[in-house]
mmCIF file of C-alpha atoms in Angstrom:
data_model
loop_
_atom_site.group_PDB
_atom_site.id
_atom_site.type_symbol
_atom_site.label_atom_id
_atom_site.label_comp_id
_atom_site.label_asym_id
_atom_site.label_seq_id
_atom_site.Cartn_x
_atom_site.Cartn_y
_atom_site.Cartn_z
ATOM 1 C CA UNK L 150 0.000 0.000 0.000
ATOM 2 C CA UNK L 151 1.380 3.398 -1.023
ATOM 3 C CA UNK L 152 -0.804 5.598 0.506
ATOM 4 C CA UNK L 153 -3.082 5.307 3.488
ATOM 5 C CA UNK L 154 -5.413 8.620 4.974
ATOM 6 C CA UNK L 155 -6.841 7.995 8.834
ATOM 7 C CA UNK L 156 -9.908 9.602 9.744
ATOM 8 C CA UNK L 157 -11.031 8.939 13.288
ATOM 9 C CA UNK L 158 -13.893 11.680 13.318
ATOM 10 C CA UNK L 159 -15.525 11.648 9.286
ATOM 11 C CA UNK L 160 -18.908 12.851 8.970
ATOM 12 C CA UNK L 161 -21.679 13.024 6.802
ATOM 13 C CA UNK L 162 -21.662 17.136 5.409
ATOM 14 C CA UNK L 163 -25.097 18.578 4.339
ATOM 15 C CA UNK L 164 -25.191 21.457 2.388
ATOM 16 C CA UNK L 165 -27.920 23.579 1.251
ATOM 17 C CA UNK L 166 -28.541 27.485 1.041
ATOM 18 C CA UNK L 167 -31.547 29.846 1.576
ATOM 19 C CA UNK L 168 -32.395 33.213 0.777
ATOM 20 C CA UNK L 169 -31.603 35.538 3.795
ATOM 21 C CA UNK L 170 -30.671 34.289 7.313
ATOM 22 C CA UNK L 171 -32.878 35.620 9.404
ATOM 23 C CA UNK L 172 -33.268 35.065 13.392
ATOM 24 C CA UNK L 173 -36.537 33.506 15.108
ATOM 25 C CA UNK L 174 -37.703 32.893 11.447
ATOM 26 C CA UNK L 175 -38.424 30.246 9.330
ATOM 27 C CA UNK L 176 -35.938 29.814 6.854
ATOM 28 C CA UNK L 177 -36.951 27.864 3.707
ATOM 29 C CA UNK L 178 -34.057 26.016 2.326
ATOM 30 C CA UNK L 179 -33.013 24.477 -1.123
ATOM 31 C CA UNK L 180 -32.760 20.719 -1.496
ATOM 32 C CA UNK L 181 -29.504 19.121 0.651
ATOM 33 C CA UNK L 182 -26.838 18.180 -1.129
ATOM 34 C CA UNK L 183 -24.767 15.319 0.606
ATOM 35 C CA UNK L 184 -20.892 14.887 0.842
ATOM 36 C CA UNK L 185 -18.197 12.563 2.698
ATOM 37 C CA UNK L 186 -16.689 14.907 5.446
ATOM 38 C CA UNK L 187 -13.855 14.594 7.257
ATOM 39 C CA UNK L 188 -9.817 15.145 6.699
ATOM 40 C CA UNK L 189 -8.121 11.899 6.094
ATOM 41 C CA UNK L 190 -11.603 11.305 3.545
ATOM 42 C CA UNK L 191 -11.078 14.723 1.637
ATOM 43 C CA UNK L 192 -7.269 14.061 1.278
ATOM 44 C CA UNK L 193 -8.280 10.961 -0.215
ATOM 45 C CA UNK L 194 -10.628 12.434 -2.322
ATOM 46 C CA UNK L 195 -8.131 15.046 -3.389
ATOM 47 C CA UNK L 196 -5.565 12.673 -4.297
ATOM 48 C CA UNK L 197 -8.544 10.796 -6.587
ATOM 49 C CA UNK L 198 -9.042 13.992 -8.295
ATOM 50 C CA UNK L 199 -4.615 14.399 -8.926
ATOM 51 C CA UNK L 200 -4.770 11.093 -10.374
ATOM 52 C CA UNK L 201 -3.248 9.250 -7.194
ATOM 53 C CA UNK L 202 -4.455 6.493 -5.023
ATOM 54 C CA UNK L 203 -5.080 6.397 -1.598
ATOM 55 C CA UNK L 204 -6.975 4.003 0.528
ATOM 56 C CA UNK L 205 -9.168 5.763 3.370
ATOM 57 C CA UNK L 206 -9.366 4.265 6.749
ATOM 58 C CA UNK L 207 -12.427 5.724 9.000
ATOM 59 C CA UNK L 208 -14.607 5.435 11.764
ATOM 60 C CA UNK L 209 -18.045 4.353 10.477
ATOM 61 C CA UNK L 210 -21.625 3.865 13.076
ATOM 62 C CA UNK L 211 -25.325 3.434 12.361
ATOM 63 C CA UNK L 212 -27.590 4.910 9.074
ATOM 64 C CA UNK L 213 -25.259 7.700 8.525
ATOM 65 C CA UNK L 214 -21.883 5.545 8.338
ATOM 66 C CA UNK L 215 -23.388 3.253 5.821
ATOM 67 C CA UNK L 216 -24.011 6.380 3.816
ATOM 68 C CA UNK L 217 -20.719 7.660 4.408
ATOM 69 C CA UNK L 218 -19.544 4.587 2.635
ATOM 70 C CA UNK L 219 -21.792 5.077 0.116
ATOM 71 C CA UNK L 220 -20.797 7.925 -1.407
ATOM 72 C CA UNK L 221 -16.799 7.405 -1.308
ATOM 73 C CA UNK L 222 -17.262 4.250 -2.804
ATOM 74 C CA UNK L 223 -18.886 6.208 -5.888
ATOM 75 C CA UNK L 224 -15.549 8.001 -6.001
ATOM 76 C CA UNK L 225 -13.863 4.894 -6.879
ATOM 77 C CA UNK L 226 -11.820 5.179 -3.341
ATOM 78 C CA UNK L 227 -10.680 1.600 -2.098
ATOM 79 C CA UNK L 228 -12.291 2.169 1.981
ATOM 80 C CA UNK L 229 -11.416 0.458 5.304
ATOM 81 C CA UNK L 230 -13.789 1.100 7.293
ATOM 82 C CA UNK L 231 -13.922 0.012 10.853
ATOM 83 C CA UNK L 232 -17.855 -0.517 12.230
ATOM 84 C CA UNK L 233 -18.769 0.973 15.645
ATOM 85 C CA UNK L 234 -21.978 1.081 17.518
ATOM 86 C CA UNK L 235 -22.507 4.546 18.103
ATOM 87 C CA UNK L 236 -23.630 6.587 14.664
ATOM 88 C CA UNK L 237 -21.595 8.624 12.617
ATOM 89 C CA UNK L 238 -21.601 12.003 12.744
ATOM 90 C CA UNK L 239 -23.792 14.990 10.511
ATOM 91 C CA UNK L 240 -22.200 18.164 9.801
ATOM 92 C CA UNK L 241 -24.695 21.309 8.239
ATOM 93 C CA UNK L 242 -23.401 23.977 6.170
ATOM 94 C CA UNK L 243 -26.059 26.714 4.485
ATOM 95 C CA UNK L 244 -25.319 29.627 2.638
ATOM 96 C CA UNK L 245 -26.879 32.409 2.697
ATOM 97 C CA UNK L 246 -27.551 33.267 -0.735
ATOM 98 C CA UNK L 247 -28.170 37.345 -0.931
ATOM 99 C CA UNK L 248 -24.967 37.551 1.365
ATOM 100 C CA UNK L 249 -23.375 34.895 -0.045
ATOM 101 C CA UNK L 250 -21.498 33.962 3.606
ATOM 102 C CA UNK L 251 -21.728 30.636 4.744
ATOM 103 C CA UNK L 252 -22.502 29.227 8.072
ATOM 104 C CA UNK L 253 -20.659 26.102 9.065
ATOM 105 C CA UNK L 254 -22.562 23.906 11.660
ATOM 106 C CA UNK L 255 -20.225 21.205 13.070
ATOM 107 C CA UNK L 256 -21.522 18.548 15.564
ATOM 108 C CA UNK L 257 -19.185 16.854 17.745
ATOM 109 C CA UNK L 258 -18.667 12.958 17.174
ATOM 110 C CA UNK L 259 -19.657 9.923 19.554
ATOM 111 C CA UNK L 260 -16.625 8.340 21.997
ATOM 112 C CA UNK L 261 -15.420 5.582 20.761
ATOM 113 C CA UNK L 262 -15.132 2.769 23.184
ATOM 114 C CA UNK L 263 -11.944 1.583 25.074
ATOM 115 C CA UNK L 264 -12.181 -1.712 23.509
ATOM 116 C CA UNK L 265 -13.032 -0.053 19.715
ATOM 117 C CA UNK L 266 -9.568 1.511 20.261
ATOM 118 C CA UNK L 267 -7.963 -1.352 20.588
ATOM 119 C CA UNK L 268 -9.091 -3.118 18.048
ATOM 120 C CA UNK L 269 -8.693 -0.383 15.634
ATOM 121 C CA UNK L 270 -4.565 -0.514 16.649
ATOM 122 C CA UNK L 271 -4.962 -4.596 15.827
ATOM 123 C CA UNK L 272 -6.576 -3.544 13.144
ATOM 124 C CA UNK L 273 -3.323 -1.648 11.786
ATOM 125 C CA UNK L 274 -1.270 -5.031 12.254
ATOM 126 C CA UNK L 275 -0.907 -6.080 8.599
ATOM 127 C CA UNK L 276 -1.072 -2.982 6.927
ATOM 128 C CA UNK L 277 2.104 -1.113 5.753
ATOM 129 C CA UNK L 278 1.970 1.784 4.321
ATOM 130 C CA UNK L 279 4.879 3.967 2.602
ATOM 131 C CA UNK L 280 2.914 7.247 3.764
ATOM 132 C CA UNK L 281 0.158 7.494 6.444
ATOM 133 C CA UNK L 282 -1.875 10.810 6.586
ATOM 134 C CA UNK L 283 -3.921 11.327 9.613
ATOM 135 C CA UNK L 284 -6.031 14.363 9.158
ATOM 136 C CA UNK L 285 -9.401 15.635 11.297
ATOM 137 C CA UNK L 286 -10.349 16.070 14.692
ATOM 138 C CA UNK L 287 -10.746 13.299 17.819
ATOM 139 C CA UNK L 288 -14.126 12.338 18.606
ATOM 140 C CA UNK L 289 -15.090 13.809 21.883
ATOM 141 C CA UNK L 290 -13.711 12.097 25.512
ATOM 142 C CA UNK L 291 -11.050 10.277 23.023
ATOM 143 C CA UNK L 292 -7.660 10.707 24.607
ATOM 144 C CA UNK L 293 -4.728 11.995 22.105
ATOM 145 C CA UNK L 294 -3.107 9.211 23.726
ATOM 146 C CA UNK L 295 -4.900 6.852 21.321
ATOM 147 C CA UNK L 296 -3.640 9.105 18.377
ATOM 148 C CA UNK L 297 0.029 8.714 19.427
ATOM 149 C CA UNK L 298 -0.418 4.877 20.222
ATOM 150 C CA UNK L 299 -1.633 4.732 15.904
ATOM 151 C CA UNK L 300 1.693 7.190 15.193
ATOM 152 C CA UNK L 301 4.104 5.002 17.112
ATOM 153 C CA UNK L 302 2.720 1.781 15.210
ATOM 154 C CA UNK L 303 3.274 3.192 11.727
ATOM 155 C CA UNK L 304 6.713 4.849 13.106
ATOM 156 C CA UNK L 305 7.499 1.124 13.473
ATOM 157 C CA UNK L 306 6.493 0.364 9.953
ATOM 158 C CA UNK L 307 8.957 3.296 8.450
ATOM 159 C CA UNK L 308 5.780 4.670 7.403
ATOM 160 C CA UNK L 309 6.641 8.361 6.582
ATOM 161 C CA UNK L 310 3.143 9.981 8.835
ATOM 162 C CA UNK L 311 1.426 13.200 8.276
ATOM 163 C CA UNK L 312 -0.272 14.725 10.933
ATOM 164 C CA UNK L 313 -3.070 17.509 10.946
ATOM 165 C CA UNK L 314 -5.193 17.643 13.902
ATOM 166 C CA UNK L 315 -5.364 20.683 16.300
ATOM 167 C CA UNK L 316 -5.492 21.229 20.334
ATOM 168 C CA UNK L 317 -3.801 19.237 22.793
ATOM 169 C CA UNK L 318 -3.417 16.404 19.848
ATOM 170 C CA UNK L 319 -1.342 18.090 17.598
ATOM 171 C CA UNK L 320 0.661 19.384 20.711
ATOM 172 C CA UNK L 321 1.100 15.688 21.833
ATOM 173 C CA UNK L 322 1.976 14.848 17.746
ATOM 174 C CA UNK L 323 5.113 17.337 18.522
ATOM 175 C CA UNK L 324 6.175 15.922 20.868
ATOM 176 C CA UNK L 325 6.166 11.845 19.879
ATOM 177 C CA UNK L 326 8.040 13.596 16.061
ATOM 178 C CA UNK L 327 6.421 12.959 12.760
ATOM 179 C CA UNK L 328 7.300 13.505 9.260
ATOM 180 C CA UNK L 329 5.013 16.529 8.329
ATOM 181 C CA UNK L 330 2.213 18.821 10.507
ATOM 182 C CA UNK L 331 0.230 21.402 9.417
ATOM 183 C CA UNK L 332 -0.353 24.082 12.141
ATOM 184 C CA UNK L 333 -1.748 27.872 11.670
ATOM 185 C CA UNK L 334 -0.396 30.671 13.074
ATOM 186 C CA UNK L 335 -2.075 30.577 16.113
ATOM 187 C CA UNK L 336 -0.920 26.893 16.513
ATOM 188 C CA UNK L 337 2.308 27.258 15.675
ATOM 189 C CA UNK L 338 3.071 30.177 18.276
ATOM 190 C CA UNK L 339 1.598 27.623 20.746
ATOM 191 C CA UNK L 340 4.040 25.137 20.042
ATOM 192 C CA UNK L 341 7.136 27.309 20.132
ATOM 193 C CA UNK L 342 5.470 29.017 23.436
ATOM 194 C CA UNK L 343 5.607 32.206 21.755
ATOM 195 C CA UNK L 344 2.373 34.297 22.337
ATOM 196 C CA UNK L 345 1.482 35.818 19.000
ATOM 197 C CA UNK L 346 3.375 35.414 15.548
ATOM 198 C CA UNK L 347 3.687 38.148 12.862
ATOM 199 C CA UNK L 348 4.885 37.137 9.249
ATOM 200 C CA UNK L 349 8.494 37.966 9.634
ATOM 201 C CA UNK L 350 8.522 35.576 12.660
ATOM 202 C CA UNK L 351 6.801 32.276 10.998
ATOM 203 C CA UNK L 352 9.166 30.627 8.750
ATOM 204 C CA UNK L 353 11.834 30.950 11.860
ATOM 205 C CA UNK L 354 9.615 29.272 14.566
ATOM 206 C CA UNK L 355 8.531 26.546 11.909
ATOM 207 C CA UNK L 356 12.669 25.940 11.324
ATOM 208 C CA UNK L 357 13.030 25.691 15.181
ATOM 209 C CA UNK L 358 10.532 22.985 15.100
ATOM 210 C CA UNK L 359 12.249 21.587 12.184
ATOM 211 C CA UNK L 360 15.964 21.700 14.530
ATOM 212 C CA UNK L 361 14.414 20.096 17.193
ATOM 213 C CA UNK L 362 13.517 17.165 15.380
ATOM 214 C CA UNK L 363 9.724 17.090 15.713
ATOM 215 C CA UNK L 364 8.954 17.291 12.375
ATOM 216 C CA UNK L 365 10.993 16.904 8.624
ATOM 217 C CA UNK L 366 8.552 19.406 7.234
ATOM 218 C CA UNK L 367 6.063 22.288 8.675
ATOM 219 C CA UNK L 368 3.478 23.641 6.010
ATOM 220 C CA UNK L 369 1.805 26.573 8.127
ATOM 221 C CA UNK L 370 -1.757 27.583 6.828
ATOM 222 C CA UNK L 371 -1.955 31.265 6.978
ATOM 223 C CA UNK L 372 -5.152 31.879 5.786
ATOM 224 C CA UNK L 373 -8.957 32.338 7.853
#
């Protein structure tokens, strides 16, 4: 396996927009549209679109999981998905259309159970991977603990890994040393315990991470 994307968090996105957002009113929307969601799925589904492979790992529950596999299998993306009891997660984005802003609605995503962590490291026994990206948020009460125990087994693999998560996890994902992370600014300051970056500052905290050999490569994302 060349390439293999982790999503512990995906989601089920529905979009839709209506004309004017209004408080206390009722707000007539257009048909929803449906998408995958989450970031190990979309850099798989990014990949798809540059003509390169990559198998997506991911959390899948209830209703909403099975559609979740529904629609990346009709992107032609080979899926792993590991069943748990609780359901998969919705996401709701509108747009407002005389404004044109949107409003993104995320909702957080059910634990997953001590023993469903475990068996999703097992699960990782016979897979090796020449690159591992692990991309999205933790469910709630999920430790980053778990995250670093799936880093260390792929670290064992000489799996080059790619981390981007935020919060305490990505902290943690410092710490343990990966190939690539993807903080912001506001990150980024956190993990060189600097209190607020300007432009002339980033590229040298991002080296310092670099020198201290927690990461081969920091992309910062400097936009909104």
């Amino acid at each position: 396996m060349e390439i293999l994307t982790i999503t512990l968090n995906p989601s089920v996105d529905k979009n839709a927009s209506v004309e004017g957002i209004e408080p206390e009113k009722k707000l007539r929307c257009t048909a929803p549209k449906y998408e995958p969601g989450g970031g190990g799925i979309n850099v798989s589904r990014a990949l798809k679109r540059l003509g390169t492979e990559a198998e997506t790992f991911f959390v899948s529950g209830g209703r909403t999981g099975d559609l979740l596999e529904n629609f990346i299998e009709k992107e032609d993306i080979k899926i792993h998905p590991f069943k748990v009891s609780n359901e998969t997660r919705e996401n709701f984005i509108v747009q407002d259309s005389i404004t044109e802003k949107q409003f993104r609605f995320g909702f957080p995503g059910e634990t997953i159970t001590a023993e469903d962590q475990n068996n999703i490291l097992k699960s990782f026994d016979n897979i090796f991977p020449k690159w591992v990206v692990i991309s999205g948020s933790l469910p709630q009460d999920v430790s980053s603990d778990f995250l670093i125990g799936i880093i260390r087994i792929f670290k064992n693999k000489n799996s080059k890994i790619i981390v981007d998560t935020s919060g305490e996890a990505l902290m943690k994902t410092a710490e343990e040393g990966v190939f690539l992370i993807k903080p912001n600014i506001g990150e980024l300051a956190t993990l060189t315990d600097k209190k607020e970056l300007d432009e002339n500052s980033i590229e040298n905290s991002a080296r310092e991470i670099i020198k201290n050999r927690k990461a081969d490569i920091v992309v910062v994302s400097m936009g909104g």
